[in-house]
mmCIF file of C-alpha atoms in Angstrom:
data_model
loop_
_atom_site.group_PDB
_atom_site.id
_atom_site.type_symbol
_atom_site.label_atom_id
_atom_site.label_comp_id
_atom_site.label_asym_id
_atom_site.label_seq_id
_atom_site.Cartn_x
_atom_site.Cartn_y
_atom_site.Cartn_z
ATOM 1 C CA MET A 13 98.595 122.778 101.909
ATOM 2 C CA GLU A 14 97.751 125.088 104.845
ATOM 3 C CA THR A 15 100.505 126.942 106.486
ATOM 4 C CA THR A 16 99.701 125.486 110.084
ATOM 5 C CA PRO A 17 103.108 124.550 111.280
ATOM 6 C CA LEU A 18 102.818 121.057 112.124
ATOM 7 C CA PRO A 19 105.545 118.441 113.954
ATOM 8 C CA THR A 20 108.276 116.606 112.504
ATOM 9 C CA GLY A 21 108.501 112.977 112.884
ATOM 10 C CA GLY A 22 104.978 112.574 113.505
ATOM 11 C CA ILE A 23 102.483 109.820 112.442
ATOM 12 C CA VAL A 24 100.387 111.150 109.790
ATOM 13 C CA VAL A 25 96.944 109.690 109.165
ATOM 14 C CA GLY A 26 94.507 110.172 106.297
ATOM 15 C CA VAL A 27 90.753 111.247 107.927
ATOM 16 C CA ASP A 28 87.590 111.424 105.531
ATOM 17 C CA GLY A 29 84.958 109.686 107.661
ATOM 18 C CA SER A 30 84.873 106.504 105.988
ATOM 19 C CA GLU A 31 84.822 103.466 107.878
ATOM 20 C CA SER A 32 88.151 102.071 106.681
ATOM 21 C CA ALA A 33 89.788 105.594 107.194
ATOM 22 C CA ASP A 34 88.481 105.096 111.033
ATOM 23 C CA ARG A 35 90.284 101.675 111.141
ATOM 24 C CA ALA A 36 93.803 103.777 109.754
ATOM 25 C CA LEU A 37 92.953 106.671 112.470
ATOM 26 C CA ALA A 38 92.717 103.812 115.317
ATOM 27 C CA TRP A 39 95.951 101.702 114.364
ATOM 28 C CA ALA A 40 97.646 105.495 113.716
ATOM 29 C CA ALA A 41 96.612 106.619 117.373
ATOM 30 C CA GLN A 42 98.031 103.636 118.805
ATOM 31 C CA GLU A 43 101.199 103.801 116.905
ATOM 32 C CA ALA A 44 101.542 107.225 118.163
ATOM 33 C CA ALA A 45 100.997 106.174 121.733
ATOM 34 C CA LEU A 46 103.254 103.259 121.812
ATOM 35 C CA ASP A 47 105.996 104.919 119.981
ATOM 36 C CA HIS A 48 105.716 108.367 121.813
ATOM 37 C CA ARG A 49 105.291 110.357 118.606
ATOM 38 C CA PRO A 50 102.898 113.092 117.620
ATOM 39 C CA LEU A 51 99.764 112.599 115.268
ATOM 40 C CA VAL A 52 98.715 114.479 112.367
ATOM 41 C CA LEU A 53 95.180 114.218 111.099
ATOM 42 C CA VAL A 54 94.958 115.170 107.804
ATOM 43 C CA HIS A 55 91.514 115.785 105.772
ATOM 44 C CA ALA A 56 91.877 116.655 101.827
ATOM 45 C CA LEU A 57 89.334 118.704 100.197
ATOM 46 C CA GLY A 58 90.429 117.883 96.668
ATOM 47 C CA THR A 59 90.392 119.786 93.401
ATOM 48 C CA LEU A 60 86.615 121.037 94.451
ATOM 49 C CA GLY A 61 88.218 122.860 97.592
ATOM 50 C CA THR A 62 90.907 124.660 95.522
ATOM 51 C CA PRO A 63 90.713 128.564 95.318
ATOM 52 C CA GLY A 64 89.878 129.535 91.741
ATOM 53 C CA THR A 65 86.941 127.012 90.976
ATOM 54 C CA VAL A 66 85.015 129.701 89.242
ATOM 55 C CA TRP A 67 83.205 127.314 87.310
ATOM 56 C CA LEU A 68 81.108 126.191 90.259
ATOM 57 C CA THR A 69 77.866 127.937 91.126
ATOM 58 C CA GLU A 70 78.289 129.804 94.293
ATOM 59 C CA ALA A 71 82.152 128.271 94.639
ATOM 60 C CA ASP A 72 82.980 130.375 97.736
ATOM 61 C CA GLU A 73 80.282 129.205 99.618
ATOM 62 C CA LEU A 74 80.911 125.593 98.696
ATOM 63 C CA VAL A 75 84.474 125.766 99.704
ATOM 64 C CA GLN A 76 83.679 127.160 102.914
ATOM 65 C CA GLU A 77 81.051 124.728 103.609
ATOM 66 C CA MET A 78 83.599 121.963 102.835
ATOM 67 C CA ARG A 79 86.250 123.476 105.218
ATOM 68 C CA GLU A 80 83.823 123.295 108.201
ATOM 69 C CA HIS A 81 82.693 119.651 107.654
ATOM 70 C CA GLY A 82 86.439 119.001 107.111
ATOM 71 C CA GLY A 83 87.339 120.819 110.149
ATOM 72 C CA LYS A 84 84.449 118.955 112.352
ATOM 73 C CA LEU A 85 85.484 115.824 110.604
ATOM 74 C CA LEU A 86 89.133 116.384 112.172
ATOM 75 C CA ALA A 87 87.776 117.856 115.587
ATOM 76 C CA ASP A 88 85.646 115.146 116.397
ATOM 77 C CA ALA A 89 88.512 111.961 115.280
ATOM 78 C CA ALA A 90 90.919 114.420 117.781
ATOM 79 C CA GLN A 91 88.729 114.398 120.281
ATOM 80 C CA ASP A 92 88.304 110.498 120.183
ATOM 81 C CA VAL A 93 91.873 110.079 120.024
ATOM 82 C CA THR A 94 92.744 111.858 123.145
ATOM 83 C CA ARG A 95 89.701 109.952 124.849
ATOM 84 C CA ARG A 96 91.340 106.653 124.044
ATOM 85 C CA HIS A 97 95.131 108.137 124.225
ATOM 86 C CA PRO A 98 95.243 110.828 126.512
ATOM 87 C CA THR A 99 99.108 111.578 126.254
ATOM 88 C CA VAL A 100 99.008 111.805 122.183
ATOM 89 C CA ASP A 101 99.859 115.203 121.144
ATOM 90 C CA VAL A 102 96.945 115.560 118.323
ATOM 91 C CA HIS A 103 97.206 118.086 115.143
ATOM 92 C CA THR A 104 94.660 118.334 112.535
ATOM 93 C CA CYS A 105 94.939 119.959 108.790
ATOM 94 C CA VAL A 106 92.716 120.576 106.449
ATOM 95 C CA VAL A 107 94.542 120.982 103.057
ATOM 96 C CA THR A 108 92.871 122.367 99.859
ATOM 97 C CA GLN A 109 94.900 119.384 97.704
ATOM 98 C CA ASP A 110 94.409 116.315 95.941
ATOM 99 C CA ALA A 111 95.019 113.691 98.874
ATOM 100 C CA ARG A 112 97.932 112.700 96.951
ATOM 101 C CA GLN A 113 99.809 115.538 96.785
ATOM 102 C CA ALA A 114 98.958 116.033 100.292
ATOM 103 C CA LEU A 115 100.143 112.954 101.850
ATOM 104 C CA LEU A 116 103.228 112.758 99.447
ATOM 105 C CA HIS A 117 104.284 116.683 100.683
ATOM 106 C CA LEU A 118 103.596 115.720 104.379
ATOM 107 C CA ALA A 119 105.604 112.541 104.199
ATOM 108 C CA ASP A 120 108.894 114.688 103.933
ATOM 109 C CA ASP A 121 108.739 115.177 107.509
ATOM 110 C CA ALA A 122 106.999 112.721 108.715
ATOM 111 C CA GLN A 123 107.592 109.001 110.365
ATOM 112 C CA MET A 124 105.195 107.263 108.684
ATOM 113 C CA ILE A 125 101.873 107.738 106.513
ATOM 114 C CA VAL A 126 99.075 105.823 107.506
ATOM 115 C CA ILE A 127 96.074 105.010 105.179
ATOM 116 C CA GLY A 128 92.965 102.922 105.111
ATOM 117 C CA SER A 129 92.169 100.838 102.274
ATOM 118 C CA ARG A 130 89.499 102.757 100.697
ATOM 119 C CA GLY A 131 87.563 106.252 100.866
ATOM 120 C CA ARG A 132 85.062 108.341 99.790
ATOM 121 C CA GLY A 133 84.716 111.505 98.638
ATOM 122 C CA PRO A 134 84.977 113.588 95.367
ATOM 123 C CA ILE A 135 87.702 110.760 94.380
ATOM 124 C CA ARG A 136 85.887 107.974 94.908
ATOM 125 C CA SER A 137 89.288 105.573 95.594
ATOM 126 C CA LEU A 138 90.265 108.575 98.057
ATOM 127 C CA VAL A 139 92.689 105.872 99.620
ATOM 128 C CA LEU A 140 93.278 102.631 97.868
ATOM 129 C CA GLY A 141 92.916 103.112 94.209
ATOM 130 C CA SER A 142 95.380 105.709 92.954
ATOM 131 C CA VAL A 143 96.015 107.384 96.047
ATOM 132 C CA SER A 144 97.450 104.657 97.931
ATOM 133 C CA ALA A 145 99.391 103.443 94.897
ATOM 134 C CA ALA A 146 100.913 107.239 94.483
ATOM 135 C CA VAL A 147 101.769 107.532 98.237
ATOM 136 C CA ALA A 148 103.017 104.059 98.441
ATOM 137 C CA ARG A 149 105.352 104.484 95.462
ATOM 138 C CA HIS A 150 106.735 107.513 96.068
ATOM 139 C CA ALA A 151 106.415 108.736 99.669
ATOM 140 C CA SER A 152 110.173 109.435 101.236
ATOM 141 C CA CYS A 153 108.762 107.521 104.247
ATOM 142 C CA PRO A 154 107.275 104.229 104.968
ATOM 143 C CA VAL A 155 103.702 103.753 104.358
ATOM 144 C CA VAL A 156 101.185 101.544 106.247
ATOM 145 C CA VAL A 157 97.948 100.747 104.460
ATOM 146 C CA VAL A 158 95.386 99.328 107.138
ATOM 147 C CA ARG A 159 93.590 96.496 105.226
ATOM 148 C CA PRO A 160 90.118 94.939 106.376
ATOM 149 C CA HIS A 161 90.652 92.065 108.318
ATOM 150 C CA HIS A 162 88.673 89.402 110.355
ATOM 151 C CA PRO A 163 89.096 90.987 114.263
ATOM 152 C CA GLY A 164 88.535 87.324 115.480
ATOM 153 C CA THR A 165 91.595 85.568 113.612
ATOM 154 C CA VAL A 166 94.314 84.364 116.034
ATOM 155 C CA ARG A 167 97.619 85.945 114.766
ATOM 156 C CA ARG A 168 101.360 85.591 115.247
ATOM 157 C CA GLY A 169 103.065 88.768 115.118
ATOM 158 C CA VAL A 170 104.946 90.569 112.304
ATOM 159 C CA LEU A 171 105.901 89.001 109.273
ATOM 160 C CA VAL A 172 108.804 90.802 107.254
ATOM 161 C CA GLY A 173 110.378 89.901 103.493
ATOM 162 C CA ALA A 174 114.062 90.006 103.735
ATOM 163 C CA ASP A 175 116.415 89.379 100.721
ATOM 164 C CA GLY A 176 119.647 89.623 102.453
ATOM 165 C CA THR A 177 121.141 92.590 100.940
ATOM 166 C CA ALA A 178 122.678 95.792 102.666
ATOM 167 C CA GLY A 179 119.367 97.783 101.089
ATOM 168 C CA SER A 180 116.673 95.712 103.099
ATOM 169 C CA ILE A 181 117.754 97.101 106.292
ATOM 170 C CA PRO A 182 115.564 99.746 106.706
ATOM 171 C CA THR A 183 112.964 97.255 106.022
ATOM 172 C CA LEU A 184 114.305 94.732 108.751
ATOM 173 C CA ASP A 185 114.762 97.732 111.261
ATOM 174 C CA PHE A 186 111.363 99.046 110.532
ATOM 175 C CA ALA A 187 109.756 95.477 111.423
ATOM 176 C CA TYR A 188 112.020 94.919 114.316
ATOM 177 C CA ARG A 189 110.921 98.250 115.770
ATOM 178 C CA GLN A 190 107.453 97.575 115.415
ATOM 179 C CA ALA A 191 107.546 94.167 117.155
ATOM 180 C CA SER A 192 109.549 95.475 119.739
ATOM 181 C CA ILE A 193 107.349 98.398 120.479
ATOM 182 C CA ARG A 194 104.208 96.159 120.331
ATOM 183 C CA GLY A 195 105.500 93.372 122.175
ATOM 184 C CA LEU A 196 104.739 90.888 119.184
ATOM 185 C CA PRO A 197 106.968 88.149 117.987
ATOM 186 C CA LEU A 198 108.945 88.830 114.659
ATOM 187 C CA THR A 199 109.024 86.177 111.407
ATOM 188 C CA VAL A 200 111.942 87.052 108.860
ATOM 189 C CA MET A 201 110.800 85.248 105.671
ATOM 190 C CA HIS A 202 113.318 84.712 102.598
ATOM 191 C CA CYS A 203 111.562 83.484 99.185
ATOM 192 C CA VAL A 204 113.290 81.052 97.261
ATOM 193 C CA TRP A 205 112.105 80.215 93.276
ATOM 194 C CA ASP A 206 113.540 76.746 92.224
ATOM 195 C CA VAL A 207 112.463 73.474 90.046
ATOM 196 C CA ILE A 208 110.292 72.562 93.008
ATOM 197 C CA ALA A 209 108.754 75.962 93.557
ATOM 198 C CA ALA A 210 107.761 75.701 89.520
ATOM 199 C CA SER A 211 105.416 72.544 90.350
ATOM 200 C CA THR A 212 103.915 73.438 93.998
ATOM 201 C CA THR A 213 101.785 76.250 95.593
ATOM 202 C CA ALA A 214 103.641 78.436 97.719
ATOM 203 C CA GLN A 215 104.909 77.069 101.191
ATOM 204 C CA VAL A 216 107.496 77.296 103.648
ATOM 205 C CA VAL A 217 110.164 75.102 103.984
ATOM 206 C CA PRO A 218 111.150 72.811 106.635
ATOM 207 C CA PRO A 219 114.318 73.637 108.670
ATOM 208 C CA GLY A 220 116.926 70.998 107.425
ATOM 209 C CA GLU A 221 116.152 70.710 103.936
ATOM 210 C CA PRO A 222 119.923 70.780 101.859
ATOM 211 C CA SER A 223 118.708 72.900 99.012
ATOM 212 C CA THR A 224 118.053 75.874 100.892
ATOM 213 C CA GLU A 225 120.571 76.170 103.882
ATOM 214 C CA ASP A 226 122.493 78.920 102.102
ATOM 215 C CA ALA A 227 119.541 80.995 102.033
ATOM 216 C CA ARG A 228 119.371 80.225 105.820
ATOM 217 C CA LEU A 229 122.628 81.284 106.147
ATOM 218 C CA LEU A 230 122.042 84.555 104.319
ATOM 219 C CA LEU A 231 118.669 85.540 106.514
ATOM 220 C CA ALA A 232 121.058 84.757 109.651
ATOM 221 C CA GLU A 233 123.607 87.083 108.808
ATOM 222 C CA SER A 234 121.381 89.514 108.053
ATOM 223 C CA VAL A 235 119.084 89.559 111.185
ATOM 224 C CA ALA A 236 122.380 89.510 113.666
ATOM 225 C CA GLY A 237 122.632 93.157 113.934
ATOM 226 C CA MET A 238 118.973 93.370 114.755
ATOM 227 C CA THR A 239 119.293 90.807 117.169
ATOM 228 C CA GLU A 240 121.573 92.727 119.201
ATOM 229 C CA LYS A 241 119.604 96.113 118.513
ATOM 230 C CA TYR A 242 116.508 94.885 119.975
ATOM 231 C CA PRO A 243 117.255 91.797 122.141
ATOM 232 C CA ASP A 244 113.638 91.804 123.648
ATOM 233 C CA VAL A 245 112.282 90.581 120.022
ATOM 234 C CA TYR A 246 111.615 87.121 119.764
ATOM 235 C CA VAL A 247 112.469 86.036 115.952
ATOM 236 C CA THR A 248 112.120 82.779 113.812
ATOM 237 C CA VAL A 249 113.486 82.746 110.523
ATOM 238 C CA GLU A 250 111.593 80.985 107.554
ATOM 239 C CA VAL A 251 112.509 80.257 104.108
ATOM 240 C CA GLY A 252 109.368 80.335 101.625
ATOM 241 C CA ARG A 253 109.462 78.272 98.461
ATOM 242 C CA GLY A 254 107.466 80.503 95.760
ATOM 243 C CA LEU A 255 106.939 83.867 94.426
ATOM 244 C CA PRO A 256 107.300 86.212 97.208
ATOM 245 C CA GLU A 257 103.554 87.761 97.068
ATOM 246 C CA ARG A 258 102.369 84.079 97.541
ATOM 247 C CA CYS A 259 104.424 83.234 100.137
ATOM 248 C CA LEU A 260 103.669 86.498 101.854
ATOM 249 C CA GLY A 261 100.310 86.656 100.972
ATOM 250 C CA ALA A 262 99.451 83.151 102.349
ATOM 251 C CA ALA A 263 101.295 83.890 106.002
ATOM 252 C CA SER A 264 99.722 87.316 106.210
ATOM 253 C CA GLU A 265 96.319 85.955 106.744
ATOM 254 C CA GLN A 266 97.851 84.955 110.532
ATOM 255 C CA MET A 267 100.030 88.291 110.897
ATOM 256 C CA ASP A 268 99.183 91.490 112.786
ATOM 257 C CA LEU A 269 101.525 93.195 110.444
ATOM 258 C CA VAL A 270 103.496 92.535 107.304
ATOM 259 C CA VAL A 271 106.733 94.740 106.296
ATOM 260 C CA VAL A 272 108.054 95.005 102.648
ATOM 261 C CA GLY A 273 110.700 96.840 100.930
ATOM 262 C CA ARG A 274 110.281 99.583 98.006
ATOM 263 C CA ARG A 275 113.344 100.267 96.005
ATOM 264 C CA HIS A 276 114.112 102.290 92.865
ATOM 265 C CA SER A 277 117.108 100.712 91.512
ATOM 266 C CA GLY A 278 116.230 99.463 88.215
ATOM 267 C CA ALA A 279 113.302 98.364 85.863
ATOM 268 C CA LEU A 280 113.623 94.519 87.462
ATOM 269 C CA SER A 281 113.616 95.551 91.255
ATOM 270 C CA ARG A 282 110.541 98.074 90.477
ATOM 271 C CA ALA A 283 108.727 95.090 88.695
ATOM 272 C CA LEU A 284 109.315 92.739 91.314
ATOM 273 C CA PHE A 285 108.450 95.346 93.980
ATOM 274 C CA GLY A 286 105.421 96.182 92.050
ATOM 275 C CA ASP A 287 104.091 92.829 92.159
ATOM 276 C CA VAL A 288 104.534 91.875 95.936
ATOM 277 C CA ALA A 289 103.375 95.458 97.014
ATOM 278 C CA HIS A 290 100.467 95.167 94.865
ATOM 279 C CA HIS A 291 99.271 91.824 95.512
ATOM 280 C CA LEU A 292 99.652 92.532 99.516
ATOM 281 C CA VAL A 293 98.081 95.909 99.297
ATOM 282 C CA GLU A 294 95.248 94.444 97.261
ATOM 283 C CA HIS A 295 94.731 91.220 98.844
ATOM 284 C CA ALA A 296 96.456 90.800 102.405
ATOM 285 C CA ARG A 297 93.709 90.426 105.179
ATOM 286 C CA THR A 298 95.868 92.614 107.863
ATOM 287 C CA VAL A 299 97.513 95.902 107.808
ATOM 288 C CA VAL A 300 100.693 96.334 105.417
ATOM 289 C CA ALA A 301 103.914 98.097 105.774
ATOM 290 C CA LEU A 302 105.774 99.610 103.049
ATOM 291 C CA VAL A 303 109.241 100.504 103.626
ATOM 292 C CA PRO A 304 111.686 102.625 101.247
ATOM 293 C CA GLU A 305 114.981 101.031 101.000
ATOM 294 C CA THR A 306 118.600 101.996 99.816
ATOM 295 C CA SER A 307 119.676 101.103 96.310
#
């Protein structure tokens, strides 16, 4: 990691020159502008850029070329951000580390990490694959994965998966804040599995169905405090019938952003999170945010 001081509480985004990284950069820059936070652009050289790789022919020259290329890549990206968002404070950082290690290190002082769905470079799966999996599972701050999507699709705001527990409050708060700063409506969805779900496809349960009233009451209690904190956000509460990854995945096609939580409170919770998060990061046709939750 470079020793150049970087601001705390910033929006950190990985930059590698790929189309998907460019999408992530555009989203991160807009987030920094809307939330009035510094933007940190990071380019990881990977293990080839680590001093001591003497087995490479003319290693010093290669590393220097990689540093210069990374520096120019970041300088061009920073210039583009400044042109689009003049008020954003932009910082750049070239790191001699694997992308996973670099982003996880920066996560400790970041407001969020933003990554694209694919990358290129010494590690082909620079952003999706192993990097996104490691960062999303272990980062100490929220991780936003900018998935490929259809620009012409009419979307309906922010969708958040909630289970009504106290541990899910950080996820709800993140979703409410995103809806507030972006001026978007918010849909809060709780998913139930019952006898009917076992024989049907994932679906939204119509209001008034007696079998889901307890779930609706639980959701109403969960969002009560958030409604007072974010009075400007228009909220719809929905109950989905089916597996969470299926319900949220189906609804994601019409959303600007989908927010889910991440926990470390036992094998069952990790397994459930893994299914939901993995499905959305791999298949959602929109931006996905993964938020660390309390146990």
